[in-house]
Each structure stands twice: as C-alpha cells, then as structure tokens.
PDB file of C-alpha atoms and ligand atoms in Angstrom:
ATOM      1  CA  UNK J   1      -2.600 -23.003 -16.905  1.00 92.00           C
ATOM      2  CA  UNK J   2      -5.904 -22.757 -15.053  1.00 96.00           C
ATOM      3  CA  UNK J   3      -5.984 -20.028 -12.412  1.00 97.00           C
ATOM      4  CA  UNK J   4      -7.968 -21.157  -9.377  1.00 97.00           C
ATOM      5  CA  UNK J   5      -8.724 -19.325  -6.139  1.00 96.00           C
ATOM      6  CA  UNK J   6     -11.228 -21.165  -3.965  1.00 93.00           C
ATOM      7  CA  UNK J   7     -14.288 -21.803  -6.160  1.00 94.00           C
ATOM      8  CA  UNK J   8     -13.187 -19.125  -8.712  1.00 97.00           C
ATOM      9  CA  UNK J   9     -11.628 -20.479 -11.908  1.00 97.00           C
ATOM     10  CA  UNK J  10     -10.251 -18.782 -14.994  1.00 98.00           C
ATOM     11  CA  UNK J  11      -8.940 -20.809 -17.910  1.00 98.00           C
ATOM     12  CA  UNK J  12      -6.250 -19.249 -20.130  1.00 98.00           C
ATOM     13  CA  UNK J  13      -7.961 -16.486 -22.137  1.00 98.00           C
ATOM     14  CA  UNK J  14     -10.703 -15.998 -19.522  1.00 98.00           C
ATOM     15  CA  UNK J  15     -11.623 -13.253 -17.082  1.00 98.00           C
ATOM     16  CA  UNK J  16     -13.610 -14.345 -14.009  1.00 98.00           C
ATOM     17  CA  UNK J  17     -15.183 -12.221 -11.290  1.00 98.00           C
ATOM     18  CA  UNK J  18     -16.509 -13.337  -7.953  1.00 98.00           C
ATOM     19  CA  UNK J  19     -16.883 -12.780  -4.245  1.00 98.00           C
ATOM     20  CA  UNK J  20     -15.130 -15.125  -1.860  1.00 98.00           C
ATOM     21  CA  UNK J  21     -16.093 -15.597   1.798  1.00 98.00           C
ATOM     22  CA  UNK J  22     -13.329 -15.133   4.374  1.00 98.00           C
ATOM     23  CA  UNK J  23     -14.161 -16.576   7.800  1.00 98.00           C
ATOM     24  CA  UNK J  24     -13.043 -14.020  10.391  1.00 98.00           C
ATOM     25  CA  UNK J  25     -14.441 -15.918  13.368  1.00 96.00           C
ATOM     26  CA  UNK J  26     -17.036 -13.452  14.610  1.00 91.00           C
ATOM     27  CA  UNK J  27     -18.163 -12.621  11.065  1.00 96.00           C
ATOM     28  CA  UNK J  28     -17.568 -13.526   7.429  1.00 98.00           C
ATOM     29  CA  UNK J  29     -16.053 -10.963   5.034  1.00 98.00           C
ATOM     30  CA  UNK J  30     -17.095 -10.999   1.375  1.00 98.00           C
ATOM     31  CA  UNK J  31     -13.939 -10.380  -0.646  1.00 98.00           C
ATOM     32  CA  UNK J  32     -14.225  -9.297  -4.300  1.00 98.00           C
ATOM     33  CA  UNK J  33     -11.674 -10.949  -6.597  1.00 98.00           C
ATOM     34  CA  UNK J  34     -11.123 -10.600 -10.344  1.00 98.00           C
ATOM     35  CA  UNK J  35      -8.949 -13.121 -12.184  1.00 98.00           C
ATOM     36  CA  UNK J  36      -7.540 -12.225 -15.583  1.00 98.00           C
ATOM     37  CA  UNK J  37      -5.877 -15.308 -17.027  1.00 98.00           C
ATOM     38  CA  UNK J  38      -3.840 -14.228 -20.043  1.00 98.00           C
ATOM     39  CA  UNK J  39      -3.915 -15.980 -23.369  1.00 96.00           C
ATOM     40  CA  UNK J  40      -0.108 -16.269 -23.187  1.00 96.00           C
ATOM     41  CA  UNK J  41       2.087 -17.560 -20.332  1.00 96.00           C
ATOM     42  CA  UNK J  42       3.810 -15.148 -17.964  1.00 97.00           C
ATOM     43  CA  UNK J  43       4.117 -14.271 -14.294  1.00 98.00           C
ATOM     44  CA  UNK J  44       1.311 -14.358 -11.743  1.00 98.00           C
ATOM     45  CA  UNK J  45       0.871 -10.844 -10.384  1.00 98.00           C
ATOM     46  CA  UNK J  46      -1.289 -10.015  -7.374  1.00 98.00           C
ATOM     47  CA  UNK J  47      -2.630  -6.472  -6.867  1.00 98.00           C
ATOM     48  CA  UNK J  48      -4.462  -5.476  -3.682  1.00 98.00           C
ATOM     49  CA  UNK J  49      -6.378  -2.284  -2.957  1.00 98.00           C
ATOM     50  CA  UNK J  50      -8.407  -1.507   0.139  1.00 98.00           C
ATOM     51  CA  UNK J  51      -6.074  -3.137   2.630  1.00 98.00           C
ATOM     52  CA  UNK J  52      -6.793  -0.013   4.688  1.00 98.00           C
ATOM     53  CA  UNK J  53     -10.124   1.763   4.926  1.00 98.00           C
ATOM     54  CA  UNK J  54     -10.328   5.428   3.907  1.00 97.00           C
ATOM     55  CA  UNK J  55      -7.756   4.930   1.129  1.00 98.00           C
ATOM     56  CA  UNK J  56      -9.986   5.076  -1.922  1.00 98.00           C
ATOM     57  CA  UNK J  57      -7.548   5.570  -4.807  1.00 98.00           C
ATOM     58  CA  UNK J  58      -6.336   1.958  -4.893  1.00 98.00           C
ATOM     59  CA  UNK J  59      -9.891   0.632  -4.600  1.00 98.00           C
ATOM     60  CA  UNK J  60     -10.993   2.730  -7.571  1.00 98.00           C
ATOM     61  CA  UNK J  61      -7.864   2.098  -9.697  1.00 98.00           C
ATOM     62  CA  UNK J  62      -7.952  -1.714  -9.239  1.00 98.00           C
ATOM     63  CA  UNK J  63     -11.667  -1.792 -10.052  1.00 98.00           C
ATOM     64  CA  UNK J  64     -10.997   0.163 -13.251  1.00 98.00           C
ATOM     65  CA  UNK J  65      -7.941  -1.946 -14.130  1.00 98.00           C
ATOM     66  CA  UNK J  66      -9.956  -5.161 -13.725  1.00 98.00           C
ATOM     67  CA  UNK J  67     -12.546  -3.772 -16.126  1.00 97.00           C
ATOM     68  CA  UNK J  68     -10.003  -2.532 -18.671  1.00 96.00           C
ATOM     69  CA  UNK J  69      -7.594  -5.467 -18.980  1.00 96.00           C
ATOM     70  CA  UNK J  70      -8.651  -8.293 -21.265  1.00 96.00           C
ATOM     71  CA  UNK J  71      -7.017 -11.749 -21.306  1.00 98.00           C
ATOM     72  CA  UNK J  72      -5.863 -11.395 -24.934  1.00 97.00           C
ATOM     73  CA  UNK J  73      -3.601  -8.480 -23.972  1.00 96.00           C
ATOM     74  CA  UNK J  74      -2.183 -10.252 -20.915  1.00 98.00           C
ATOM     75  CA  UNK J  75       0.805 -12.558 -20.680  1.00 98.00           C
ATOM     76  CA  UNK J  76       0.512 -14.333 -17.367  1.00 98.00           C
ATOM     77  CA  UNK J  77      -2.101 -14.243 -14.642  1.00 98.00           C
ATOM     78  CA  UNK J  78      -3.515 -11.297 -12.727  1.00 98.00           C
ATOM     79  CA  UNK J  79      -5.214 -11.602  -9.388  1.00 98.00           C
ATOM     80  CA  UNK J  80      -6.926  -8.296  -8.559  1.00 98.00           C
ATOM     81  CA  UNK J  81      -8.552  -7.618  -5.206  1.00 98.00           C
ATOM     82  CA  UNK J  82     -10.029  -4.090  -4.965  1.00 98.00           C
ATOM     83  CA  UNK J  83     -11.318  -4.439  -1.379  1.00 98.00           C
ATOM     84  CA  UNK J  84      -8.877  -6.597   0.550  1.00 98.00           C
ATOM     85  CA  UNK J  85     -10.113  -5.703   4.031  1.00 98.00           C
ATOM     86  CA  UNK J  86     -13.902  -5.247   3.673  1.00 98.00           C
ATOM     87  CA  UNK J  87     -14.632  -4.497   7.373  1.00 98.00           C
ATOM     88  CA  UNK J  88     -12.210  -1.525   7.348  1.00 98.00           C
ATOM     89  CA  UNK J  89     -13.137  -0.309   3.853  1.00 98.00           C
ATOM     90  CA  UNK J  90     -16.911  -0.448   4.315  1.00 97.00           C
ATOM     91  CA  UNK J  91     -16.939   0.079   8.080  1.00 94.00           C
ATOM     92  CA  UNK J  92     -14.760   2.635   9.826  1.00 87.00           C
ATOM     93  CA  UNK J  93     -12.921   3.934   6.713  1.00 93.00           C
ATOM     94  CA  UNK J  94      -9.770   3.960   8.824  1.00 93.00           C
ATOM     95  CA  UNK J  95      -6.469   2.097   8.787  1.00 93.00           C
ATOM     96  CA  UNK J  96      -7.754   0.028  11.710  1.00 95.00           C
ATOM     97  CA  UNK J  97     -10.593  -2.481  11.501  1.00 97.00           C
ATOM     98  CA  UNK J  98     -13.837  -1.601  13.290  1.00 97.00           C
ATOM     99  CA  UNK J  99     -13.992  -5.272  14.346  1.00 97.00           C
ATOM    100  CA  UNK J 100     -10.969  -5.224  16.649  1.00 97.00           C
ATOM    101  CA  UNK J 101      -9.068  -1.934  16.247  1.00 95.00           C
ATOM    102  CA  UNK J 102      -6.133  -3.720  14.573  1.00 97.00           C
ATOM    103  CA  UNK J 103      -4.140  -2.236  11.674  1.00 96.00           C
ATOM    104  CA  UNK J 104      -3.930  -5.151   9.240  1.00 98.00           C
ATOM    105  CA  UNK J 105      -0.760  -3.781   7.666  1.00 97.00           C
ATOM    106  CA  UNK J 106       1.086  -4.440  10.925  1.00 97.00           C
ATOM    107  CA  UNK J 107       0.091  -8.123  11.254  1.00 98.00           C
ATOM    108  CA  UNK J 108       0.815  -9.765   7.864  1.00 98.00           C
ATOM    109  CA  UNK J 109       1.076 -12.675   7.110  1.00 98.00           C
ATOM    110  CA  UNK J 110      -1.616 -12.966   9.784  1.00 98.00           C
ATOM    111  CA  UNK J 111      -2.824 -15.842  11.915  1.00 98.00           C
ATOM    112  CA  UNK J 112      -5.795 -17.974  10.903  1.00 96.00           C
ATOM    113  CA  UNK J 113      -6.510 -18.808  14.545  1.00 97.00           C
ATOM    114  CA  UNK J 114      -6.203 -15.179  15.697  1.00 98.00           C
ATOM    115  CA  UNK J 115      -8.634 -12.271  15.926  1.00 98.00           C
ATOM    116  CA  UNK J 116     -10.678 -11.009  12.946  1.00 98.00           C
ATOM    117  CA  UNK J 117      -7.947  -8.837  11.409  1.00 98.00           C
ATOM    118  CA  UNK J 118      -5.260 -11.505  11.856  1.00 98.00           C
ATOM    119  CA  UNK J 119      -7.606 -13.956  10.128  1.00 98.00           C
ATOM    120  CA  UNK J 120      -8.252 -11.478   7.301  1.00 98.00           C
ATOM    121  CA  UNK J 121      -4.497 -11.104   6.758  1.00 98.00           C
ATOM    122  CA  UNK J 122      -3.980 -14.875   6.818  1.00 98.00           C
ATOM    123  CA  UNK J 123      -6.842 -15.361   4.340  1.00 98.00           C
ATOM    124  CA  UNK J 124      -5.270 -12.905   1.877  1.00 98.00           C
ATOM    125  CA  UNK J 125      -1.870 -14.580   2.097  1.00 98.00           C
ATOM    126  CA  UNK J 126      -3.207 -18.120   1.860  1.00 98.00           C
ATOM    127  CA  UNK J 127      -5.677 -17.453  -0.954  1.00 98.00           C
ATOM    128  CA  UNK J 128      -4.197 -14.629  -3.026  1.00 98.00           C
ATOM    129  CA  UNK J 129      -0.442 -14.454  -2.359  1.00 98.00           C
ATOM    130  CA  UNK J 130       0.306 -18.180  -2.444  1.00 95.00           C
ATOM    131  CA  UNK J 131       2.014 -18.886  -5.772  1.00 96.00           C
ATOM    132  CA  UNK J 132       2.495 -15.209  -6.727  1.00 98.00           C
ATOM    133  CA  UNK J 133       5.534 -14.102  -8.751  1.00 98.00           C
ATOM    134  CA  UNK J 134       5.053 -10.416  -7.875  1.00 98.00           C
ATOM    135  CA  UNK J 135       2.864  -8.467  -5.484  1.00 98.00           C
ATOM    136  CA  UNK J 136       1.727  -4.819  -5.582  1.00 98.00           C
ATOM    137  CA  UNK J 137      -0.133  -3.380  -2.575  1.00 98.00           C
ATOM    138  CA  UNK J 138      -1.908  -0.050  -3.085  1.00 98.00           C
ATOM    139  CA  UNK J 139      -2.311   2.542  -0.346  1.00 98.00           C
ATOM    140  CA  UNK J 140      -2.963   6.274   0.062  1.00 98.00           C
ATOM    141  CA  UNK J 141      -2.876   8.919   2.702  1.00 97.00           C
ATOM    142  CA  UNK J 142      -5.988   8.232   4.779  1.00 96.00           C
ATOM    143  CA  UNK J 143      -8.825  10.664   5.441  1.00 96.00           C
ATOM    144  CA  UNK J 144      -6.726  12.345   8.170  1.00 95.00           C
ATOM    145  CA  UNK J 145      -3.350  12.103   6.487  1.00 97.00           C
ATOM    146  CA  UNK J 146      -1.237  14.344   4.250  1.00 98.00           C
ATOM    147  CA  UNK J 147       1.039  12.237   2.047  1.00 98.00           C
ATOM    148  CA  UNK J 148       3.505  12.601  -0.822  1.00 98.00           C
ATOM    149  CA  UNK J 149       3.108   9.907  -3.495  1.00 98.00           C
ATOM    150  CA  UNK J 150       5.819   7.326  -2.950  1.00 98.00           C
ATOM    151  CA  UNK J 151       6.818   3.714  -3.538  1.00 98.00           C
ATOM    152  CA  UNK J 152       8.103   1.499  -0.736  1.00 98.00           C
ATOM    153  CA  UNK J 153      10.220  -1.618  -0.830  1.00 98.00           C
ATOM    154  CA  UNK J 154      12.508  -3.577   1.480  1.00 98.00           C
ATOM    155  CA  UNK J 155      16.060  -4.811   1.463  1.00 98.00           C
ATOM    156  CA  UNK J 156      16.001  -8.475   2.436  1.00 98.00           C
ATOM    157  CA  UNK J 157      19.640  -9.578   2.200  1.00 97.00           C
ATOM    158  CA  UNK J 158      18.754 -11.732  -0.830  1.00 98.00           C
ATOM    159  CA  UNK J 159      20.431  -9.884  -3.721  1.00 98.00           C
ATOM    160  CA  UNK J 160      18.191 -11.326  -6.426  1.00 98.00           C
ATOM    161  CA  UNK J 161      14.986 -10.490  -4.528  1.00 98.00           C
ATOM    162  CA  UNK J 162      16.292  -7.018  -3.615  1.00 98.00           C
ATOM    163  CA  UNK J 163      17.071  -6.283  -7.272  1.00 98.00           C
ATOM    164  CA  UNK J 164      13.539  -7.325  -8.289  1.00 98.00           C
ATOM    165  CA  UNK J 165      11.954  -5.212  -5.546  1.00 98.00           C
ATOM    166  CA  UNK J 166      14.010  -2.182  -6.518  1.00 98.00           C
ATOM    167  CA  UNK J 167      13.390  -2.567 -10.261  1.00 98.00           C
ATOM    168  CA  UNK J 168       9.622  -2.807  -9.654  1.00 98.00           C
ATOM    169  CA  UNK J 169       9.745   0.231  -7.372  1.00 98.00           C
ATOM    170  CA  UNK J 170      11.616   2.272  -9.977  1.00 97.00           C
ATOM    171  CA  UNK J 171       9.224   1.180 -12.734  1.00 97.00           C
ATOM    172  CA  UNK J 172       6.276   2.895 -11.001  1.00 97.00           C
ATOM    173  CA  UNK J 173       7.319   6.337 -12.279  1.00 97.00           C
ATOM    174  CA  UNK J 174       7.093   8.150  -8.925  1.00 97.00           C
ATOM    175  CA  UNK J 175      10.055  10.279  -7.857  1.00 97.00           C
ATOM    176  CA  UNK J 176      10.062   9.244  -4.202  1.00 98.00           C
ATOM    177  CA  UNK J 177      11.213   5.643  -3.682  1.00 98.00           C
ATOM    178  CA  UNK J 178      11.719   4.675  -0.050  1.00 98.00           C
ATOM    179  CA  UNK J 179      13.314   1.468   1.124  1.00 98.00           C
ATOM    180  CA  UNK J 180      13.360  -0.175   4.529  1.00 97.00           C
ATOM    181  CA  UNK J 181      16.602  -1.835   5.518  1.00 96.00           C
ATOM    182  CA  UNK J 182      15.116  -5.171   6.618  1.00 97.00           C
ATOM    183  CA  UNK J 183      12.167  -7.398   5.648  1.00 97.00           C
ATOM    184  CA  UNK J 184      10.887  -7.418   9.244  1.00 97.00           C
ATOM    185  CA  UNK J 185       7.456  -6.354  10.430  1.00 96.00           C
ATOM    186  CA  UNK J 186       3.830  -6.896   9.538  1.00 98.00           C
ATOM    187  CA  UNK J 187       3.608  -4.836   6.330  1.00 98.00           C
ATOM    188  CA  UNK J 188       2.176  -6.802   3.421  1.00 98.00           C
ATOM    189  CA  UNK J 189       5.158  -6.252   1.119  1.00 98.00           C
ATOM    190  CA  UNK J 190       7.662  -7.229   3.843  1.00 98.00           C
ATOM    191  CA  UNK J 191       5.721 -10.402   4.708  1.00 98.00           C
ATOM    192  CA  UNK J 192       5.522 -11.292   0.989  1.00 98.00           C
ATOM    193  CA  UNK J 193       9.295 -10.780   0.692  1.00 98.00           C
ATOM    194  CA  UNK J 194       9.828 -13.194   3.576  1.00 98.00           C
ATOM    195  CA  UNK J 195       8.005 -15.795   1.480  1.00 97.00           C
ATOM    196  CA  UNK J 196      10.323 -15.027  -1.438  1.00 98.00           C
ATOM    197  CA  UNK J 197       7.772 -12.960  -3.402  1.00 98.00           C
ATOM    198  CA  UNK J 198       9.014  -9.663  -4.917  1.00 98.00           C
ATOM    199  CA  UNK J 199       6.691  -6.956  -3.610  1.00 98.00           C
ATOM    200  CA  UNK J 200       6.193  -3.206  -3.399  1.00 98.00           C
ATOM    201  CA  UNK J 201       3.939  -0.738  -1.640  1.00 98.00           C
ATOM    202  CA  UNK J 202       2.541   2.073  -3.818  1.00 98.00           C
ATOM    203  CA  UNK J 203       1.154   5.148  -2.000  1.00 98.00           C
ATOM    204  CA  UNK J 204      -0.941   7.549  -4.091  1.00 98.00           C
ATOM    205  CA  UNK J 205      -3.069  10.510  -3.012  1.00 98.00           C
ATOM    206  CA  UNK J 206      -3.929  11.854   0.418  1.00 98.00           C
ATOM    207  CA  UNK J 207      -6.717  13.036   2.751  1.00 97.00           C
ATOM    208  CA  UNK J 208      -9.172  10.441   1.455  1.00 95.00           C
ATOM    209  CA  UNK J 209      -8.867  11.698  -2.159  1.00 94.00           C
ATOM    210  CA  UNK J 210     -11.041   9.966  -4.731  1.00 96.00           C
ATOM    211  CA  UNK J 211     -10.629  12.391  -7.612  1.00 96.00           C
ATOM    212  CA  UNK J 212     -10.236  11.011 -11.152  1.00 97.00           C
ATOM    213  CA  UNK J 213      -6.839  12.670 -11.815  1.00 97.00           C
ATOM    214  CA  UNK J 214      -5.270  10.910  -8.828  1.00 98.00           C
ATOM    215  CA  UNK J 215      -6.833   7.586  -9.813  1.00 98.00           C
ATOM    216  CA  UNK J 216      -5.461   8.107 -13.344  1.00 97.00           C
ATOM    217  CA  UNK J 217      -1.969   8.688 -11.894  1.00 96.00           C
ATOM    218  CA  UNK J 218      -2.126   5.333 -10.113  1.00 98.00           C
ATOM    219  CA  UNK J 219      -3.625   3.548 -13.111  1.00 97.00           C
ATOM    220  CA  UNK J 220      -0.704   4.805 -15.246  1.00 97.00           C
ATOM    221  CA  UNK J 221       1.684   3.559 -12.549  1.00 97.00           C
ATOM    222  CA  UNK J 222       0.036   0.120 -12.621  1.00 98.00           C
ATOM    223  CA  UNK J 223       0.361  -0.059 -16.412  1.00 97.00           C
ATOM    224  CA  UNK J 224       4.070   0.783 -16.073  1.00 97.00           C
ATOM    225  CA  UNK J 225       4.649  -1.929 -13.456  1.00 97.00           C
ATOM    226  CA  UNK J 226       2.735  -4.551 -15.462  1.00 98.00           C
ATOM    227  CA  UNK J 227       4.716  -3.575 -18.562  1.00 97.00           C
ATOM    228  CA  UNK J 228       7.954  -3.845 -16.549  1.00 97.00           C
ATOM    229  CA  UNK J 229       6.924  -7.355 -15.423  1.00 98.00           C
ATOM    230  CA  UNK J 230       6.234  -8.396 -19.023  1.00 97.00           C
ATOM    231  CA  UNK J 231       2.485  -8.802 -18.471  1.00 98.00           C
ATOM    232  CA  UNK J 232       1.242  -6.160 -20.944  1.00 96.00           C
ATOM    233  CA  UNK J 233       2.424  -3.902 -23.748  1.00 93.00           C
ATOM    234  CA  UNK J 234       2.691  -0.253 -22.748  1.00 86.00           C
ATOM    235  CA  UNK J 235      -0.577   1.467 -23.795  1.00 86.00           C
ATOM    236  CA  UNK J 236      -0.267   4.127 -26.528  1.00 86.00           C
ATOM    237  CA  UNK J 237      -1.710   6.840 -24.281  1.00 87.00           C
ATOM    238  CA  UNK J 238       0.432   6.044 -21.230  1.00 89.00           C
ATOM    239  CA  UNK J 239       1.585   9.292 -19.603  1.00 87.00           C
ATOM    240  CA  UNK J 240       5.363   9.729 -19.988  1.00 87.00           C
ATOM    241  CA  UNK J 241       7.486   9.636 -16.822  1.00 90.00           C
ATOM    242  CA  UNK J 242       8.877  13.114 -16.220  1.00 90.00           C
ATOM    243  CA  UNK J 243      10.749  12.443 -12.988  1.00 93.00           C
ATOM    244  CA  UNK J 244      13.865  10.484 -12.093  1.00 94.00           C
ATOM    245  CA  UNK J 245      13.197   7.997  -9.265  1.00 95.00           C
ATOM    246  CA  UNK J 246      15.380   8.680  -6.249  1.00 95.00           C
ATOM    247  CA  UNK J 247      16.015   6.305  -3.339  1.00 97.00           C
ATOM    248  CA  UNK J 248      15.389   7.339   0.249  1.00 98.00           C
ATOM    249  CA  UNK J 249      15.748   5.394   3.488  1.00 98.00           C
ATOM    250  CA  UNK J 250      12.738   4.793   5.704  1.00 96.00           C
ATOM    251  CA  UNK J 251      13.391   5.850   9.325  1.00 94.00           C
ATOM    252  CA  UNK J 252      10.059   4.954  10.853  1.00 88.00           C
ATOM    253  CA  UNK J 253       7.126   6.875  12.211  1.00 91.00           C
ATOM    254  CA  UNK J 254       6.955   9.554  14.854  1.00 96.00           C
ATOM    255  CA  UNK J 255       3.998   8.574  17.051  1.00 96.00           C
ATOM    256  CA  UNK J 256       2.145  10.482  19.696  1.00 97.00           C
ATOM    257  CA  UNK J 257       3.105   9.636  23.292  1.00 97.00           C
ATOM    258  CA  UNK J 258      -0.004  11.286  24.760  1.00 97.00           C
ATOM    259  CA  UNK J 259      -3.682  12.112  24.199  1.00 98.00           C
ATOM    260  CA  UNK J 260      -4.413  15.678  23.144  1.00 98.00           C
ATOM    261  CA  UNK J 261      -4.636  18.172  20.283  1.00 98.00           C
ATOM    262  CA  UNK J 262      -1.990  18.140  17.535  1.00 98.00           C
ATOM    263  CA  UNK J 263      -0.533  21.421  16.257  1.00 98.00           C
ATOM    264  CA  UNK J 264       2.141  20.680  13.642  1.00 98.00           C
ATOM    265  CA  UNK J 265       4.971  23.195  13.057  1.00 97.00           C
ATOM    266  CA  UNK J 266       6.389  21.271  10.086  1.00 97.00           C
ATOM    267  CA  UNK J 267       4.213  19.903   7.305  1.00 94.00           C
ATOM    268  CA  UNK J 268       4.429  17.055   4.815  1.00 97.00           C
ATOM    269  CA  UNK J 269       7.138  17.786   2.240  1.00 97.00           C
ATOM    270  CA  UNK J 270       9.232  19.858   4.673  1.00 98.00           C
ATOM    271  CA  UNK J 271      12.907  19.135   5.281  1.00 97.00           C
ATOM    272  CA  UNK J 272      13.550  18.711   9.012  1.00 97.00           C
ATOM    273  CA  UNK J 273      16.595  18.153  11.237  1.00 97.00           C
ATOM    274  CA  UNK J 274      16.915  15.539  13.961  1.00 97.00           C
ATOM    275  CA  UNK J 275      15.778  17.026  17.278  1.00 97.00           C
ATOM    276  CA  UNK J 276      13.848  19.880  15.615  1.00 97.00           C
ATOM    277  CA  UNK J 277      10.393  20.518  17.049  1.00 98.00           C
ATOM    278  CA  UNK J 278       7.912  19.432  14.370  1.00 98.00           C
ATOM    279  CA  UNK J 279       4.776  20.062  16.392  1.00 98.00           C
ATOM    280  CA  UNK J 280       3.141  20.227  19.792  1.00 98.00           C
ATOM    281  CA  UNK J 281       0.373  18.284  21.487  1.00 98.00           C
ATOM    282  CA  UNK J 282      -1.725  20.435  23.778  1.00 98.00           C
ATOM    283  CA  UNK J 283      -3.805  19.091  26.657  1.00 97.00           C
ATOM    284  CA  UNK J 284      -7.266  20.679  26.206  1.00 97.00           C
ATOM    285  CA  UNK J 285      -7.837  20.742  29.983  1.00 96.00           C
ATOM    286  CA  UNK J 286      -4.845  22.690  31.267  1.00 96.00           C
ATOM    287  CA  UNK J 287      -2.914  23.717  28.149  1.00 96.00           C
ATOM    288  CA  UNK J 288       0.091  21.546  28.962  1.00 97.00           C
ATOM    289  CA  UNK J 289       2.319  21.422  25.901  1.00 97.00           C
ATOM    290  CA  UNK J 290       4.161  18.293  24.776  1.00 97.00           C
ATOM    291  CA  UNK J 291       6.838  18.986  22.122  1.00 98.00           C
ATOM    292  CA  UNK J 292       7.288  16.447  19.337  1.00 98.00           C
ATOM    293  CA  UNK J 293      10.730  16.323  17.724  1.00 97.00           C
ATOM    294  CA  UNK J 294      12.062  14.910  14.466  1.00 97.00           C
ATOM    295  CA  UNK J 295      13.713  11.510  14.909  1.00 95.00           C
ATOM    296  CA  UNK J 296      15.937  11.941  11.838  1.00 96.00           C
ATOM    297  CA  UNK J 297      17.228  14.555   9.402  1.00 96.00           C
ATOM    298  CA  UNK J 298      15.259  14.223   6.196  1.00 97.00           C
ATOM    299  CA  UNK J 299      11.893  14.913   4.601  1.00 97.00           C
ATOM    300  CA  UNK J 300       8.429  14.476   6.095  1.00 98.00           C
ATOM    301  CA  UNK J 301       6.678  12.116   3.664  1.00 98.00           C
ATOM    302  CA  UNK J 302       3.375  11.881   5.469  1.00 97.00           C
ATOM    303  CA  UNK J 303       1.800  13.559   8.432  1.00 97.00           C
ATOM    304  CA  UNK J 304      -1.337  13.751  10.539  1.00 97.00           C
ATOM    305  CA  UNK J 305      -3.853  16.374   9.430  1.00 97.00           C
ATOM    306  CA  UNK J 306      -6.362  15.657  12.175  1.00 96.00           C
ATOM    307  CA  UNK J 307      -6.477  17.606  15.429  1.00 98.00           C
ATOM    308  CA  UNK J 308      -7.199  14.859  17.956  1.00 97.00           C
ATOM    309  CA  UNK J 309      -4.528  12.262  18.684  1.00 97.00           C
ATOM    310  CA  UNK J 310      -3.862   9.577  21.279  1.00 96.00           C
ATOM    311  CA  UNK J 311      -0.857   7.441  22.237  1.00 97.00           C
ATOM    312  CA  UNK J 312       0.376   5.606  19.162  1.00 94.00           C
ATOM    313  CA  UNK J 313      -1.248   7.940  16.600  1.00 94.00           C
ATOM    314  CA  UNK J 314       1.125   8.346  13.638  1.00 95.00           C
ATOM    315  CA  UNK J 315       2.039  12.056  13.549  1.00 97.00           C
ATOM    316  CA  UNK J 316       4.686  12.001  10.829  1.00 97.00           C
ATOM    317  CA  UNK J 317       7.086   9.774   8.920  1.00 97.00           C
ATOM    318  CA  UNK J 318      10.562  10.882   7.896  1.00 97.00           C
ATOM    319  CA  UNK J 319      12.715   9.556   5.061  1.00 98.00           C
ATOM    320  CA  UNK J 320      16.420  10.284   4.605  1.00 97.00           C
ATOM    321  CA  UNK J 321      18.083  10.706   1.186  1.00 95.00           C
ATOM    322  CA  UNK J 322      20.195   7.709   0.119  1.00 95.00           C
ATOM    323  CA  UNK J 323      23.449   8.549  -1.643  1.00 79.00           C
TER     324      UNK J 323
HETATM  325 ZN1   ZN L 401      -2.646   2.303   3.911  1.00 93.24          ZN
END
C-alpha cells in the first residue's frame, strides 16, 4: 500500500525523505519526515523525536534509524520524524516553544485554530498520527534536568489497548516502566491512546546529553520495539536486555510555587517519603526559605538541576512501586 503524507509518497519497497511545511499562523515550521515503506505488509508505526527542544538523544537516534532501516528489511510502514517541534528544537532548546512559551506535550492533540504550539501539535496528529497502528514518542531529560531512563504508558480502561501499551513498554528493555492511571492530559501518548492508537513515551539520557553511547542505548531500544511489533528481525548485534522491567505508578510532578533559587536535598534516583523535605527555594533578596516536600512515597525519577526557578517549574517527579 502506498504511504502518503502530504506531498510525500513512498510505494512499497521505497524510502522517501522530505520536509513538510506546517502552518503555525505567525510562521511556518519545516518538518523533516522520512517514510520507510516496507516490502512486506505490517503495521504503520510512527516515531517522533524532538517534540521538546534540548532533548537531543531522540533527534539523533531517529535520524540514524531512518538512515539505517531499508524497506527490504521492513514489514509495514514507518513514519519517522526526527524534529517534531522545529521552533523549540532549533530555537530555545527548551521544553517550551520560543514562539509562545507553551509546552507542546501538554496540549496534544492540539488545535489547528489555536496558537503556534497548538497548531504544531494538531499538525503532527493530523499528518503523522492519523492511521497509525503504534506510536513511539522519544524524550530525554532536558538541558536542566536529571533523569533516569524510563518508559511511560497509560491505562485507558480499554483492556486490549492497555495490554498493547504495556507490552510495548516492556519491550523497550529499560528497567523503569511507569504508567499513568488515566489517558487524560495533553501528553502525546495519552492523546494517541484517546484516538485508539497504542502509544508509549521513551525517556533516554539527561542534562542535554548527546553522547554516542546514550544514542546507541535508545537505538537498541527502538530495534527491540520494532521487533516486538513485527516490523523488523532483531539485529545480530542487538545488545541483550540485562534488566527485568518493573512497573511503577506515576504520581505527577512537584512544581515550584514561587520564584527563587532551588537547592535540592534529595536527588534523582533517591527514595523519598511523602511529606519529606526534598529541597528549598531561597529568595535571593531576603533569604526567605520555601520548603518543598515530597507528594508521595517513592523514587525521584527526574529532577531540576538548574538553580533558577519560577512558579510552575518542574522540580521533581515521583513514581511509586506497583505491586
Ligand atoms: Zn520531553
């Protein structure tokens, strides 16, 4: 079956590369897309990197994957987008867009009549996600963020979809698998689930890493997921999985209530108890201290490395073991 996205076409057995314009109202984003249409039938899998700026591992790994995979080794259709939010990736290198200060991964599936970031989200869903059988969204700890590698998925209440989400998440080969208990919210994988598309979030690397070993770790994870989905054979040199995936429950983010300077007492990877002080925000003018406490008993899976914070800055996220 022909794979078509806008003016880009790939016949079975073809790989096609191109840049597609996304009208964001005040500007037009140029979105790079690679289509690998397999020589045999199979699922359509969409992989996005660069949904956030400053998260380079997914951008690099998808670019490499698009170069490495050839149609004759693919069963099904791959839609690969290494830079899904060009203003944020090439502009501020932050999780918010320099165009409007909006975090795109809070507004999916977007609004094509909204502001620039809402339009970007809507463009991705309309052009890339429509018709997908599985969706993988790649993130990292940003330039200011410590992070443990993890996979995220949602429980939706649809048993068949939940089983697919979980199986994909466990196929990644990362130890930390964290699920949210509803498909609500503007995260890409949650919004895809609400359209019936199995989807996961894969987080790899931290602090704006772009080192080859971390990219390799994600590339291996992508090969495992694609093998799990029946799209490719497992490569001979695929690194063996040495960990047992374990499910954790997402409890949300601890955000800053004030502007000031962040001094963490607990760091990413630490076990913390609900109510425990995990850090303090100090007012640089008068030294006023604002204690920040853990909202749950569990493990800090990512945390703010930067010193300066303002209301709403994500300071930490805590996951709780699932038994
Ligand atoms: Zn991200």
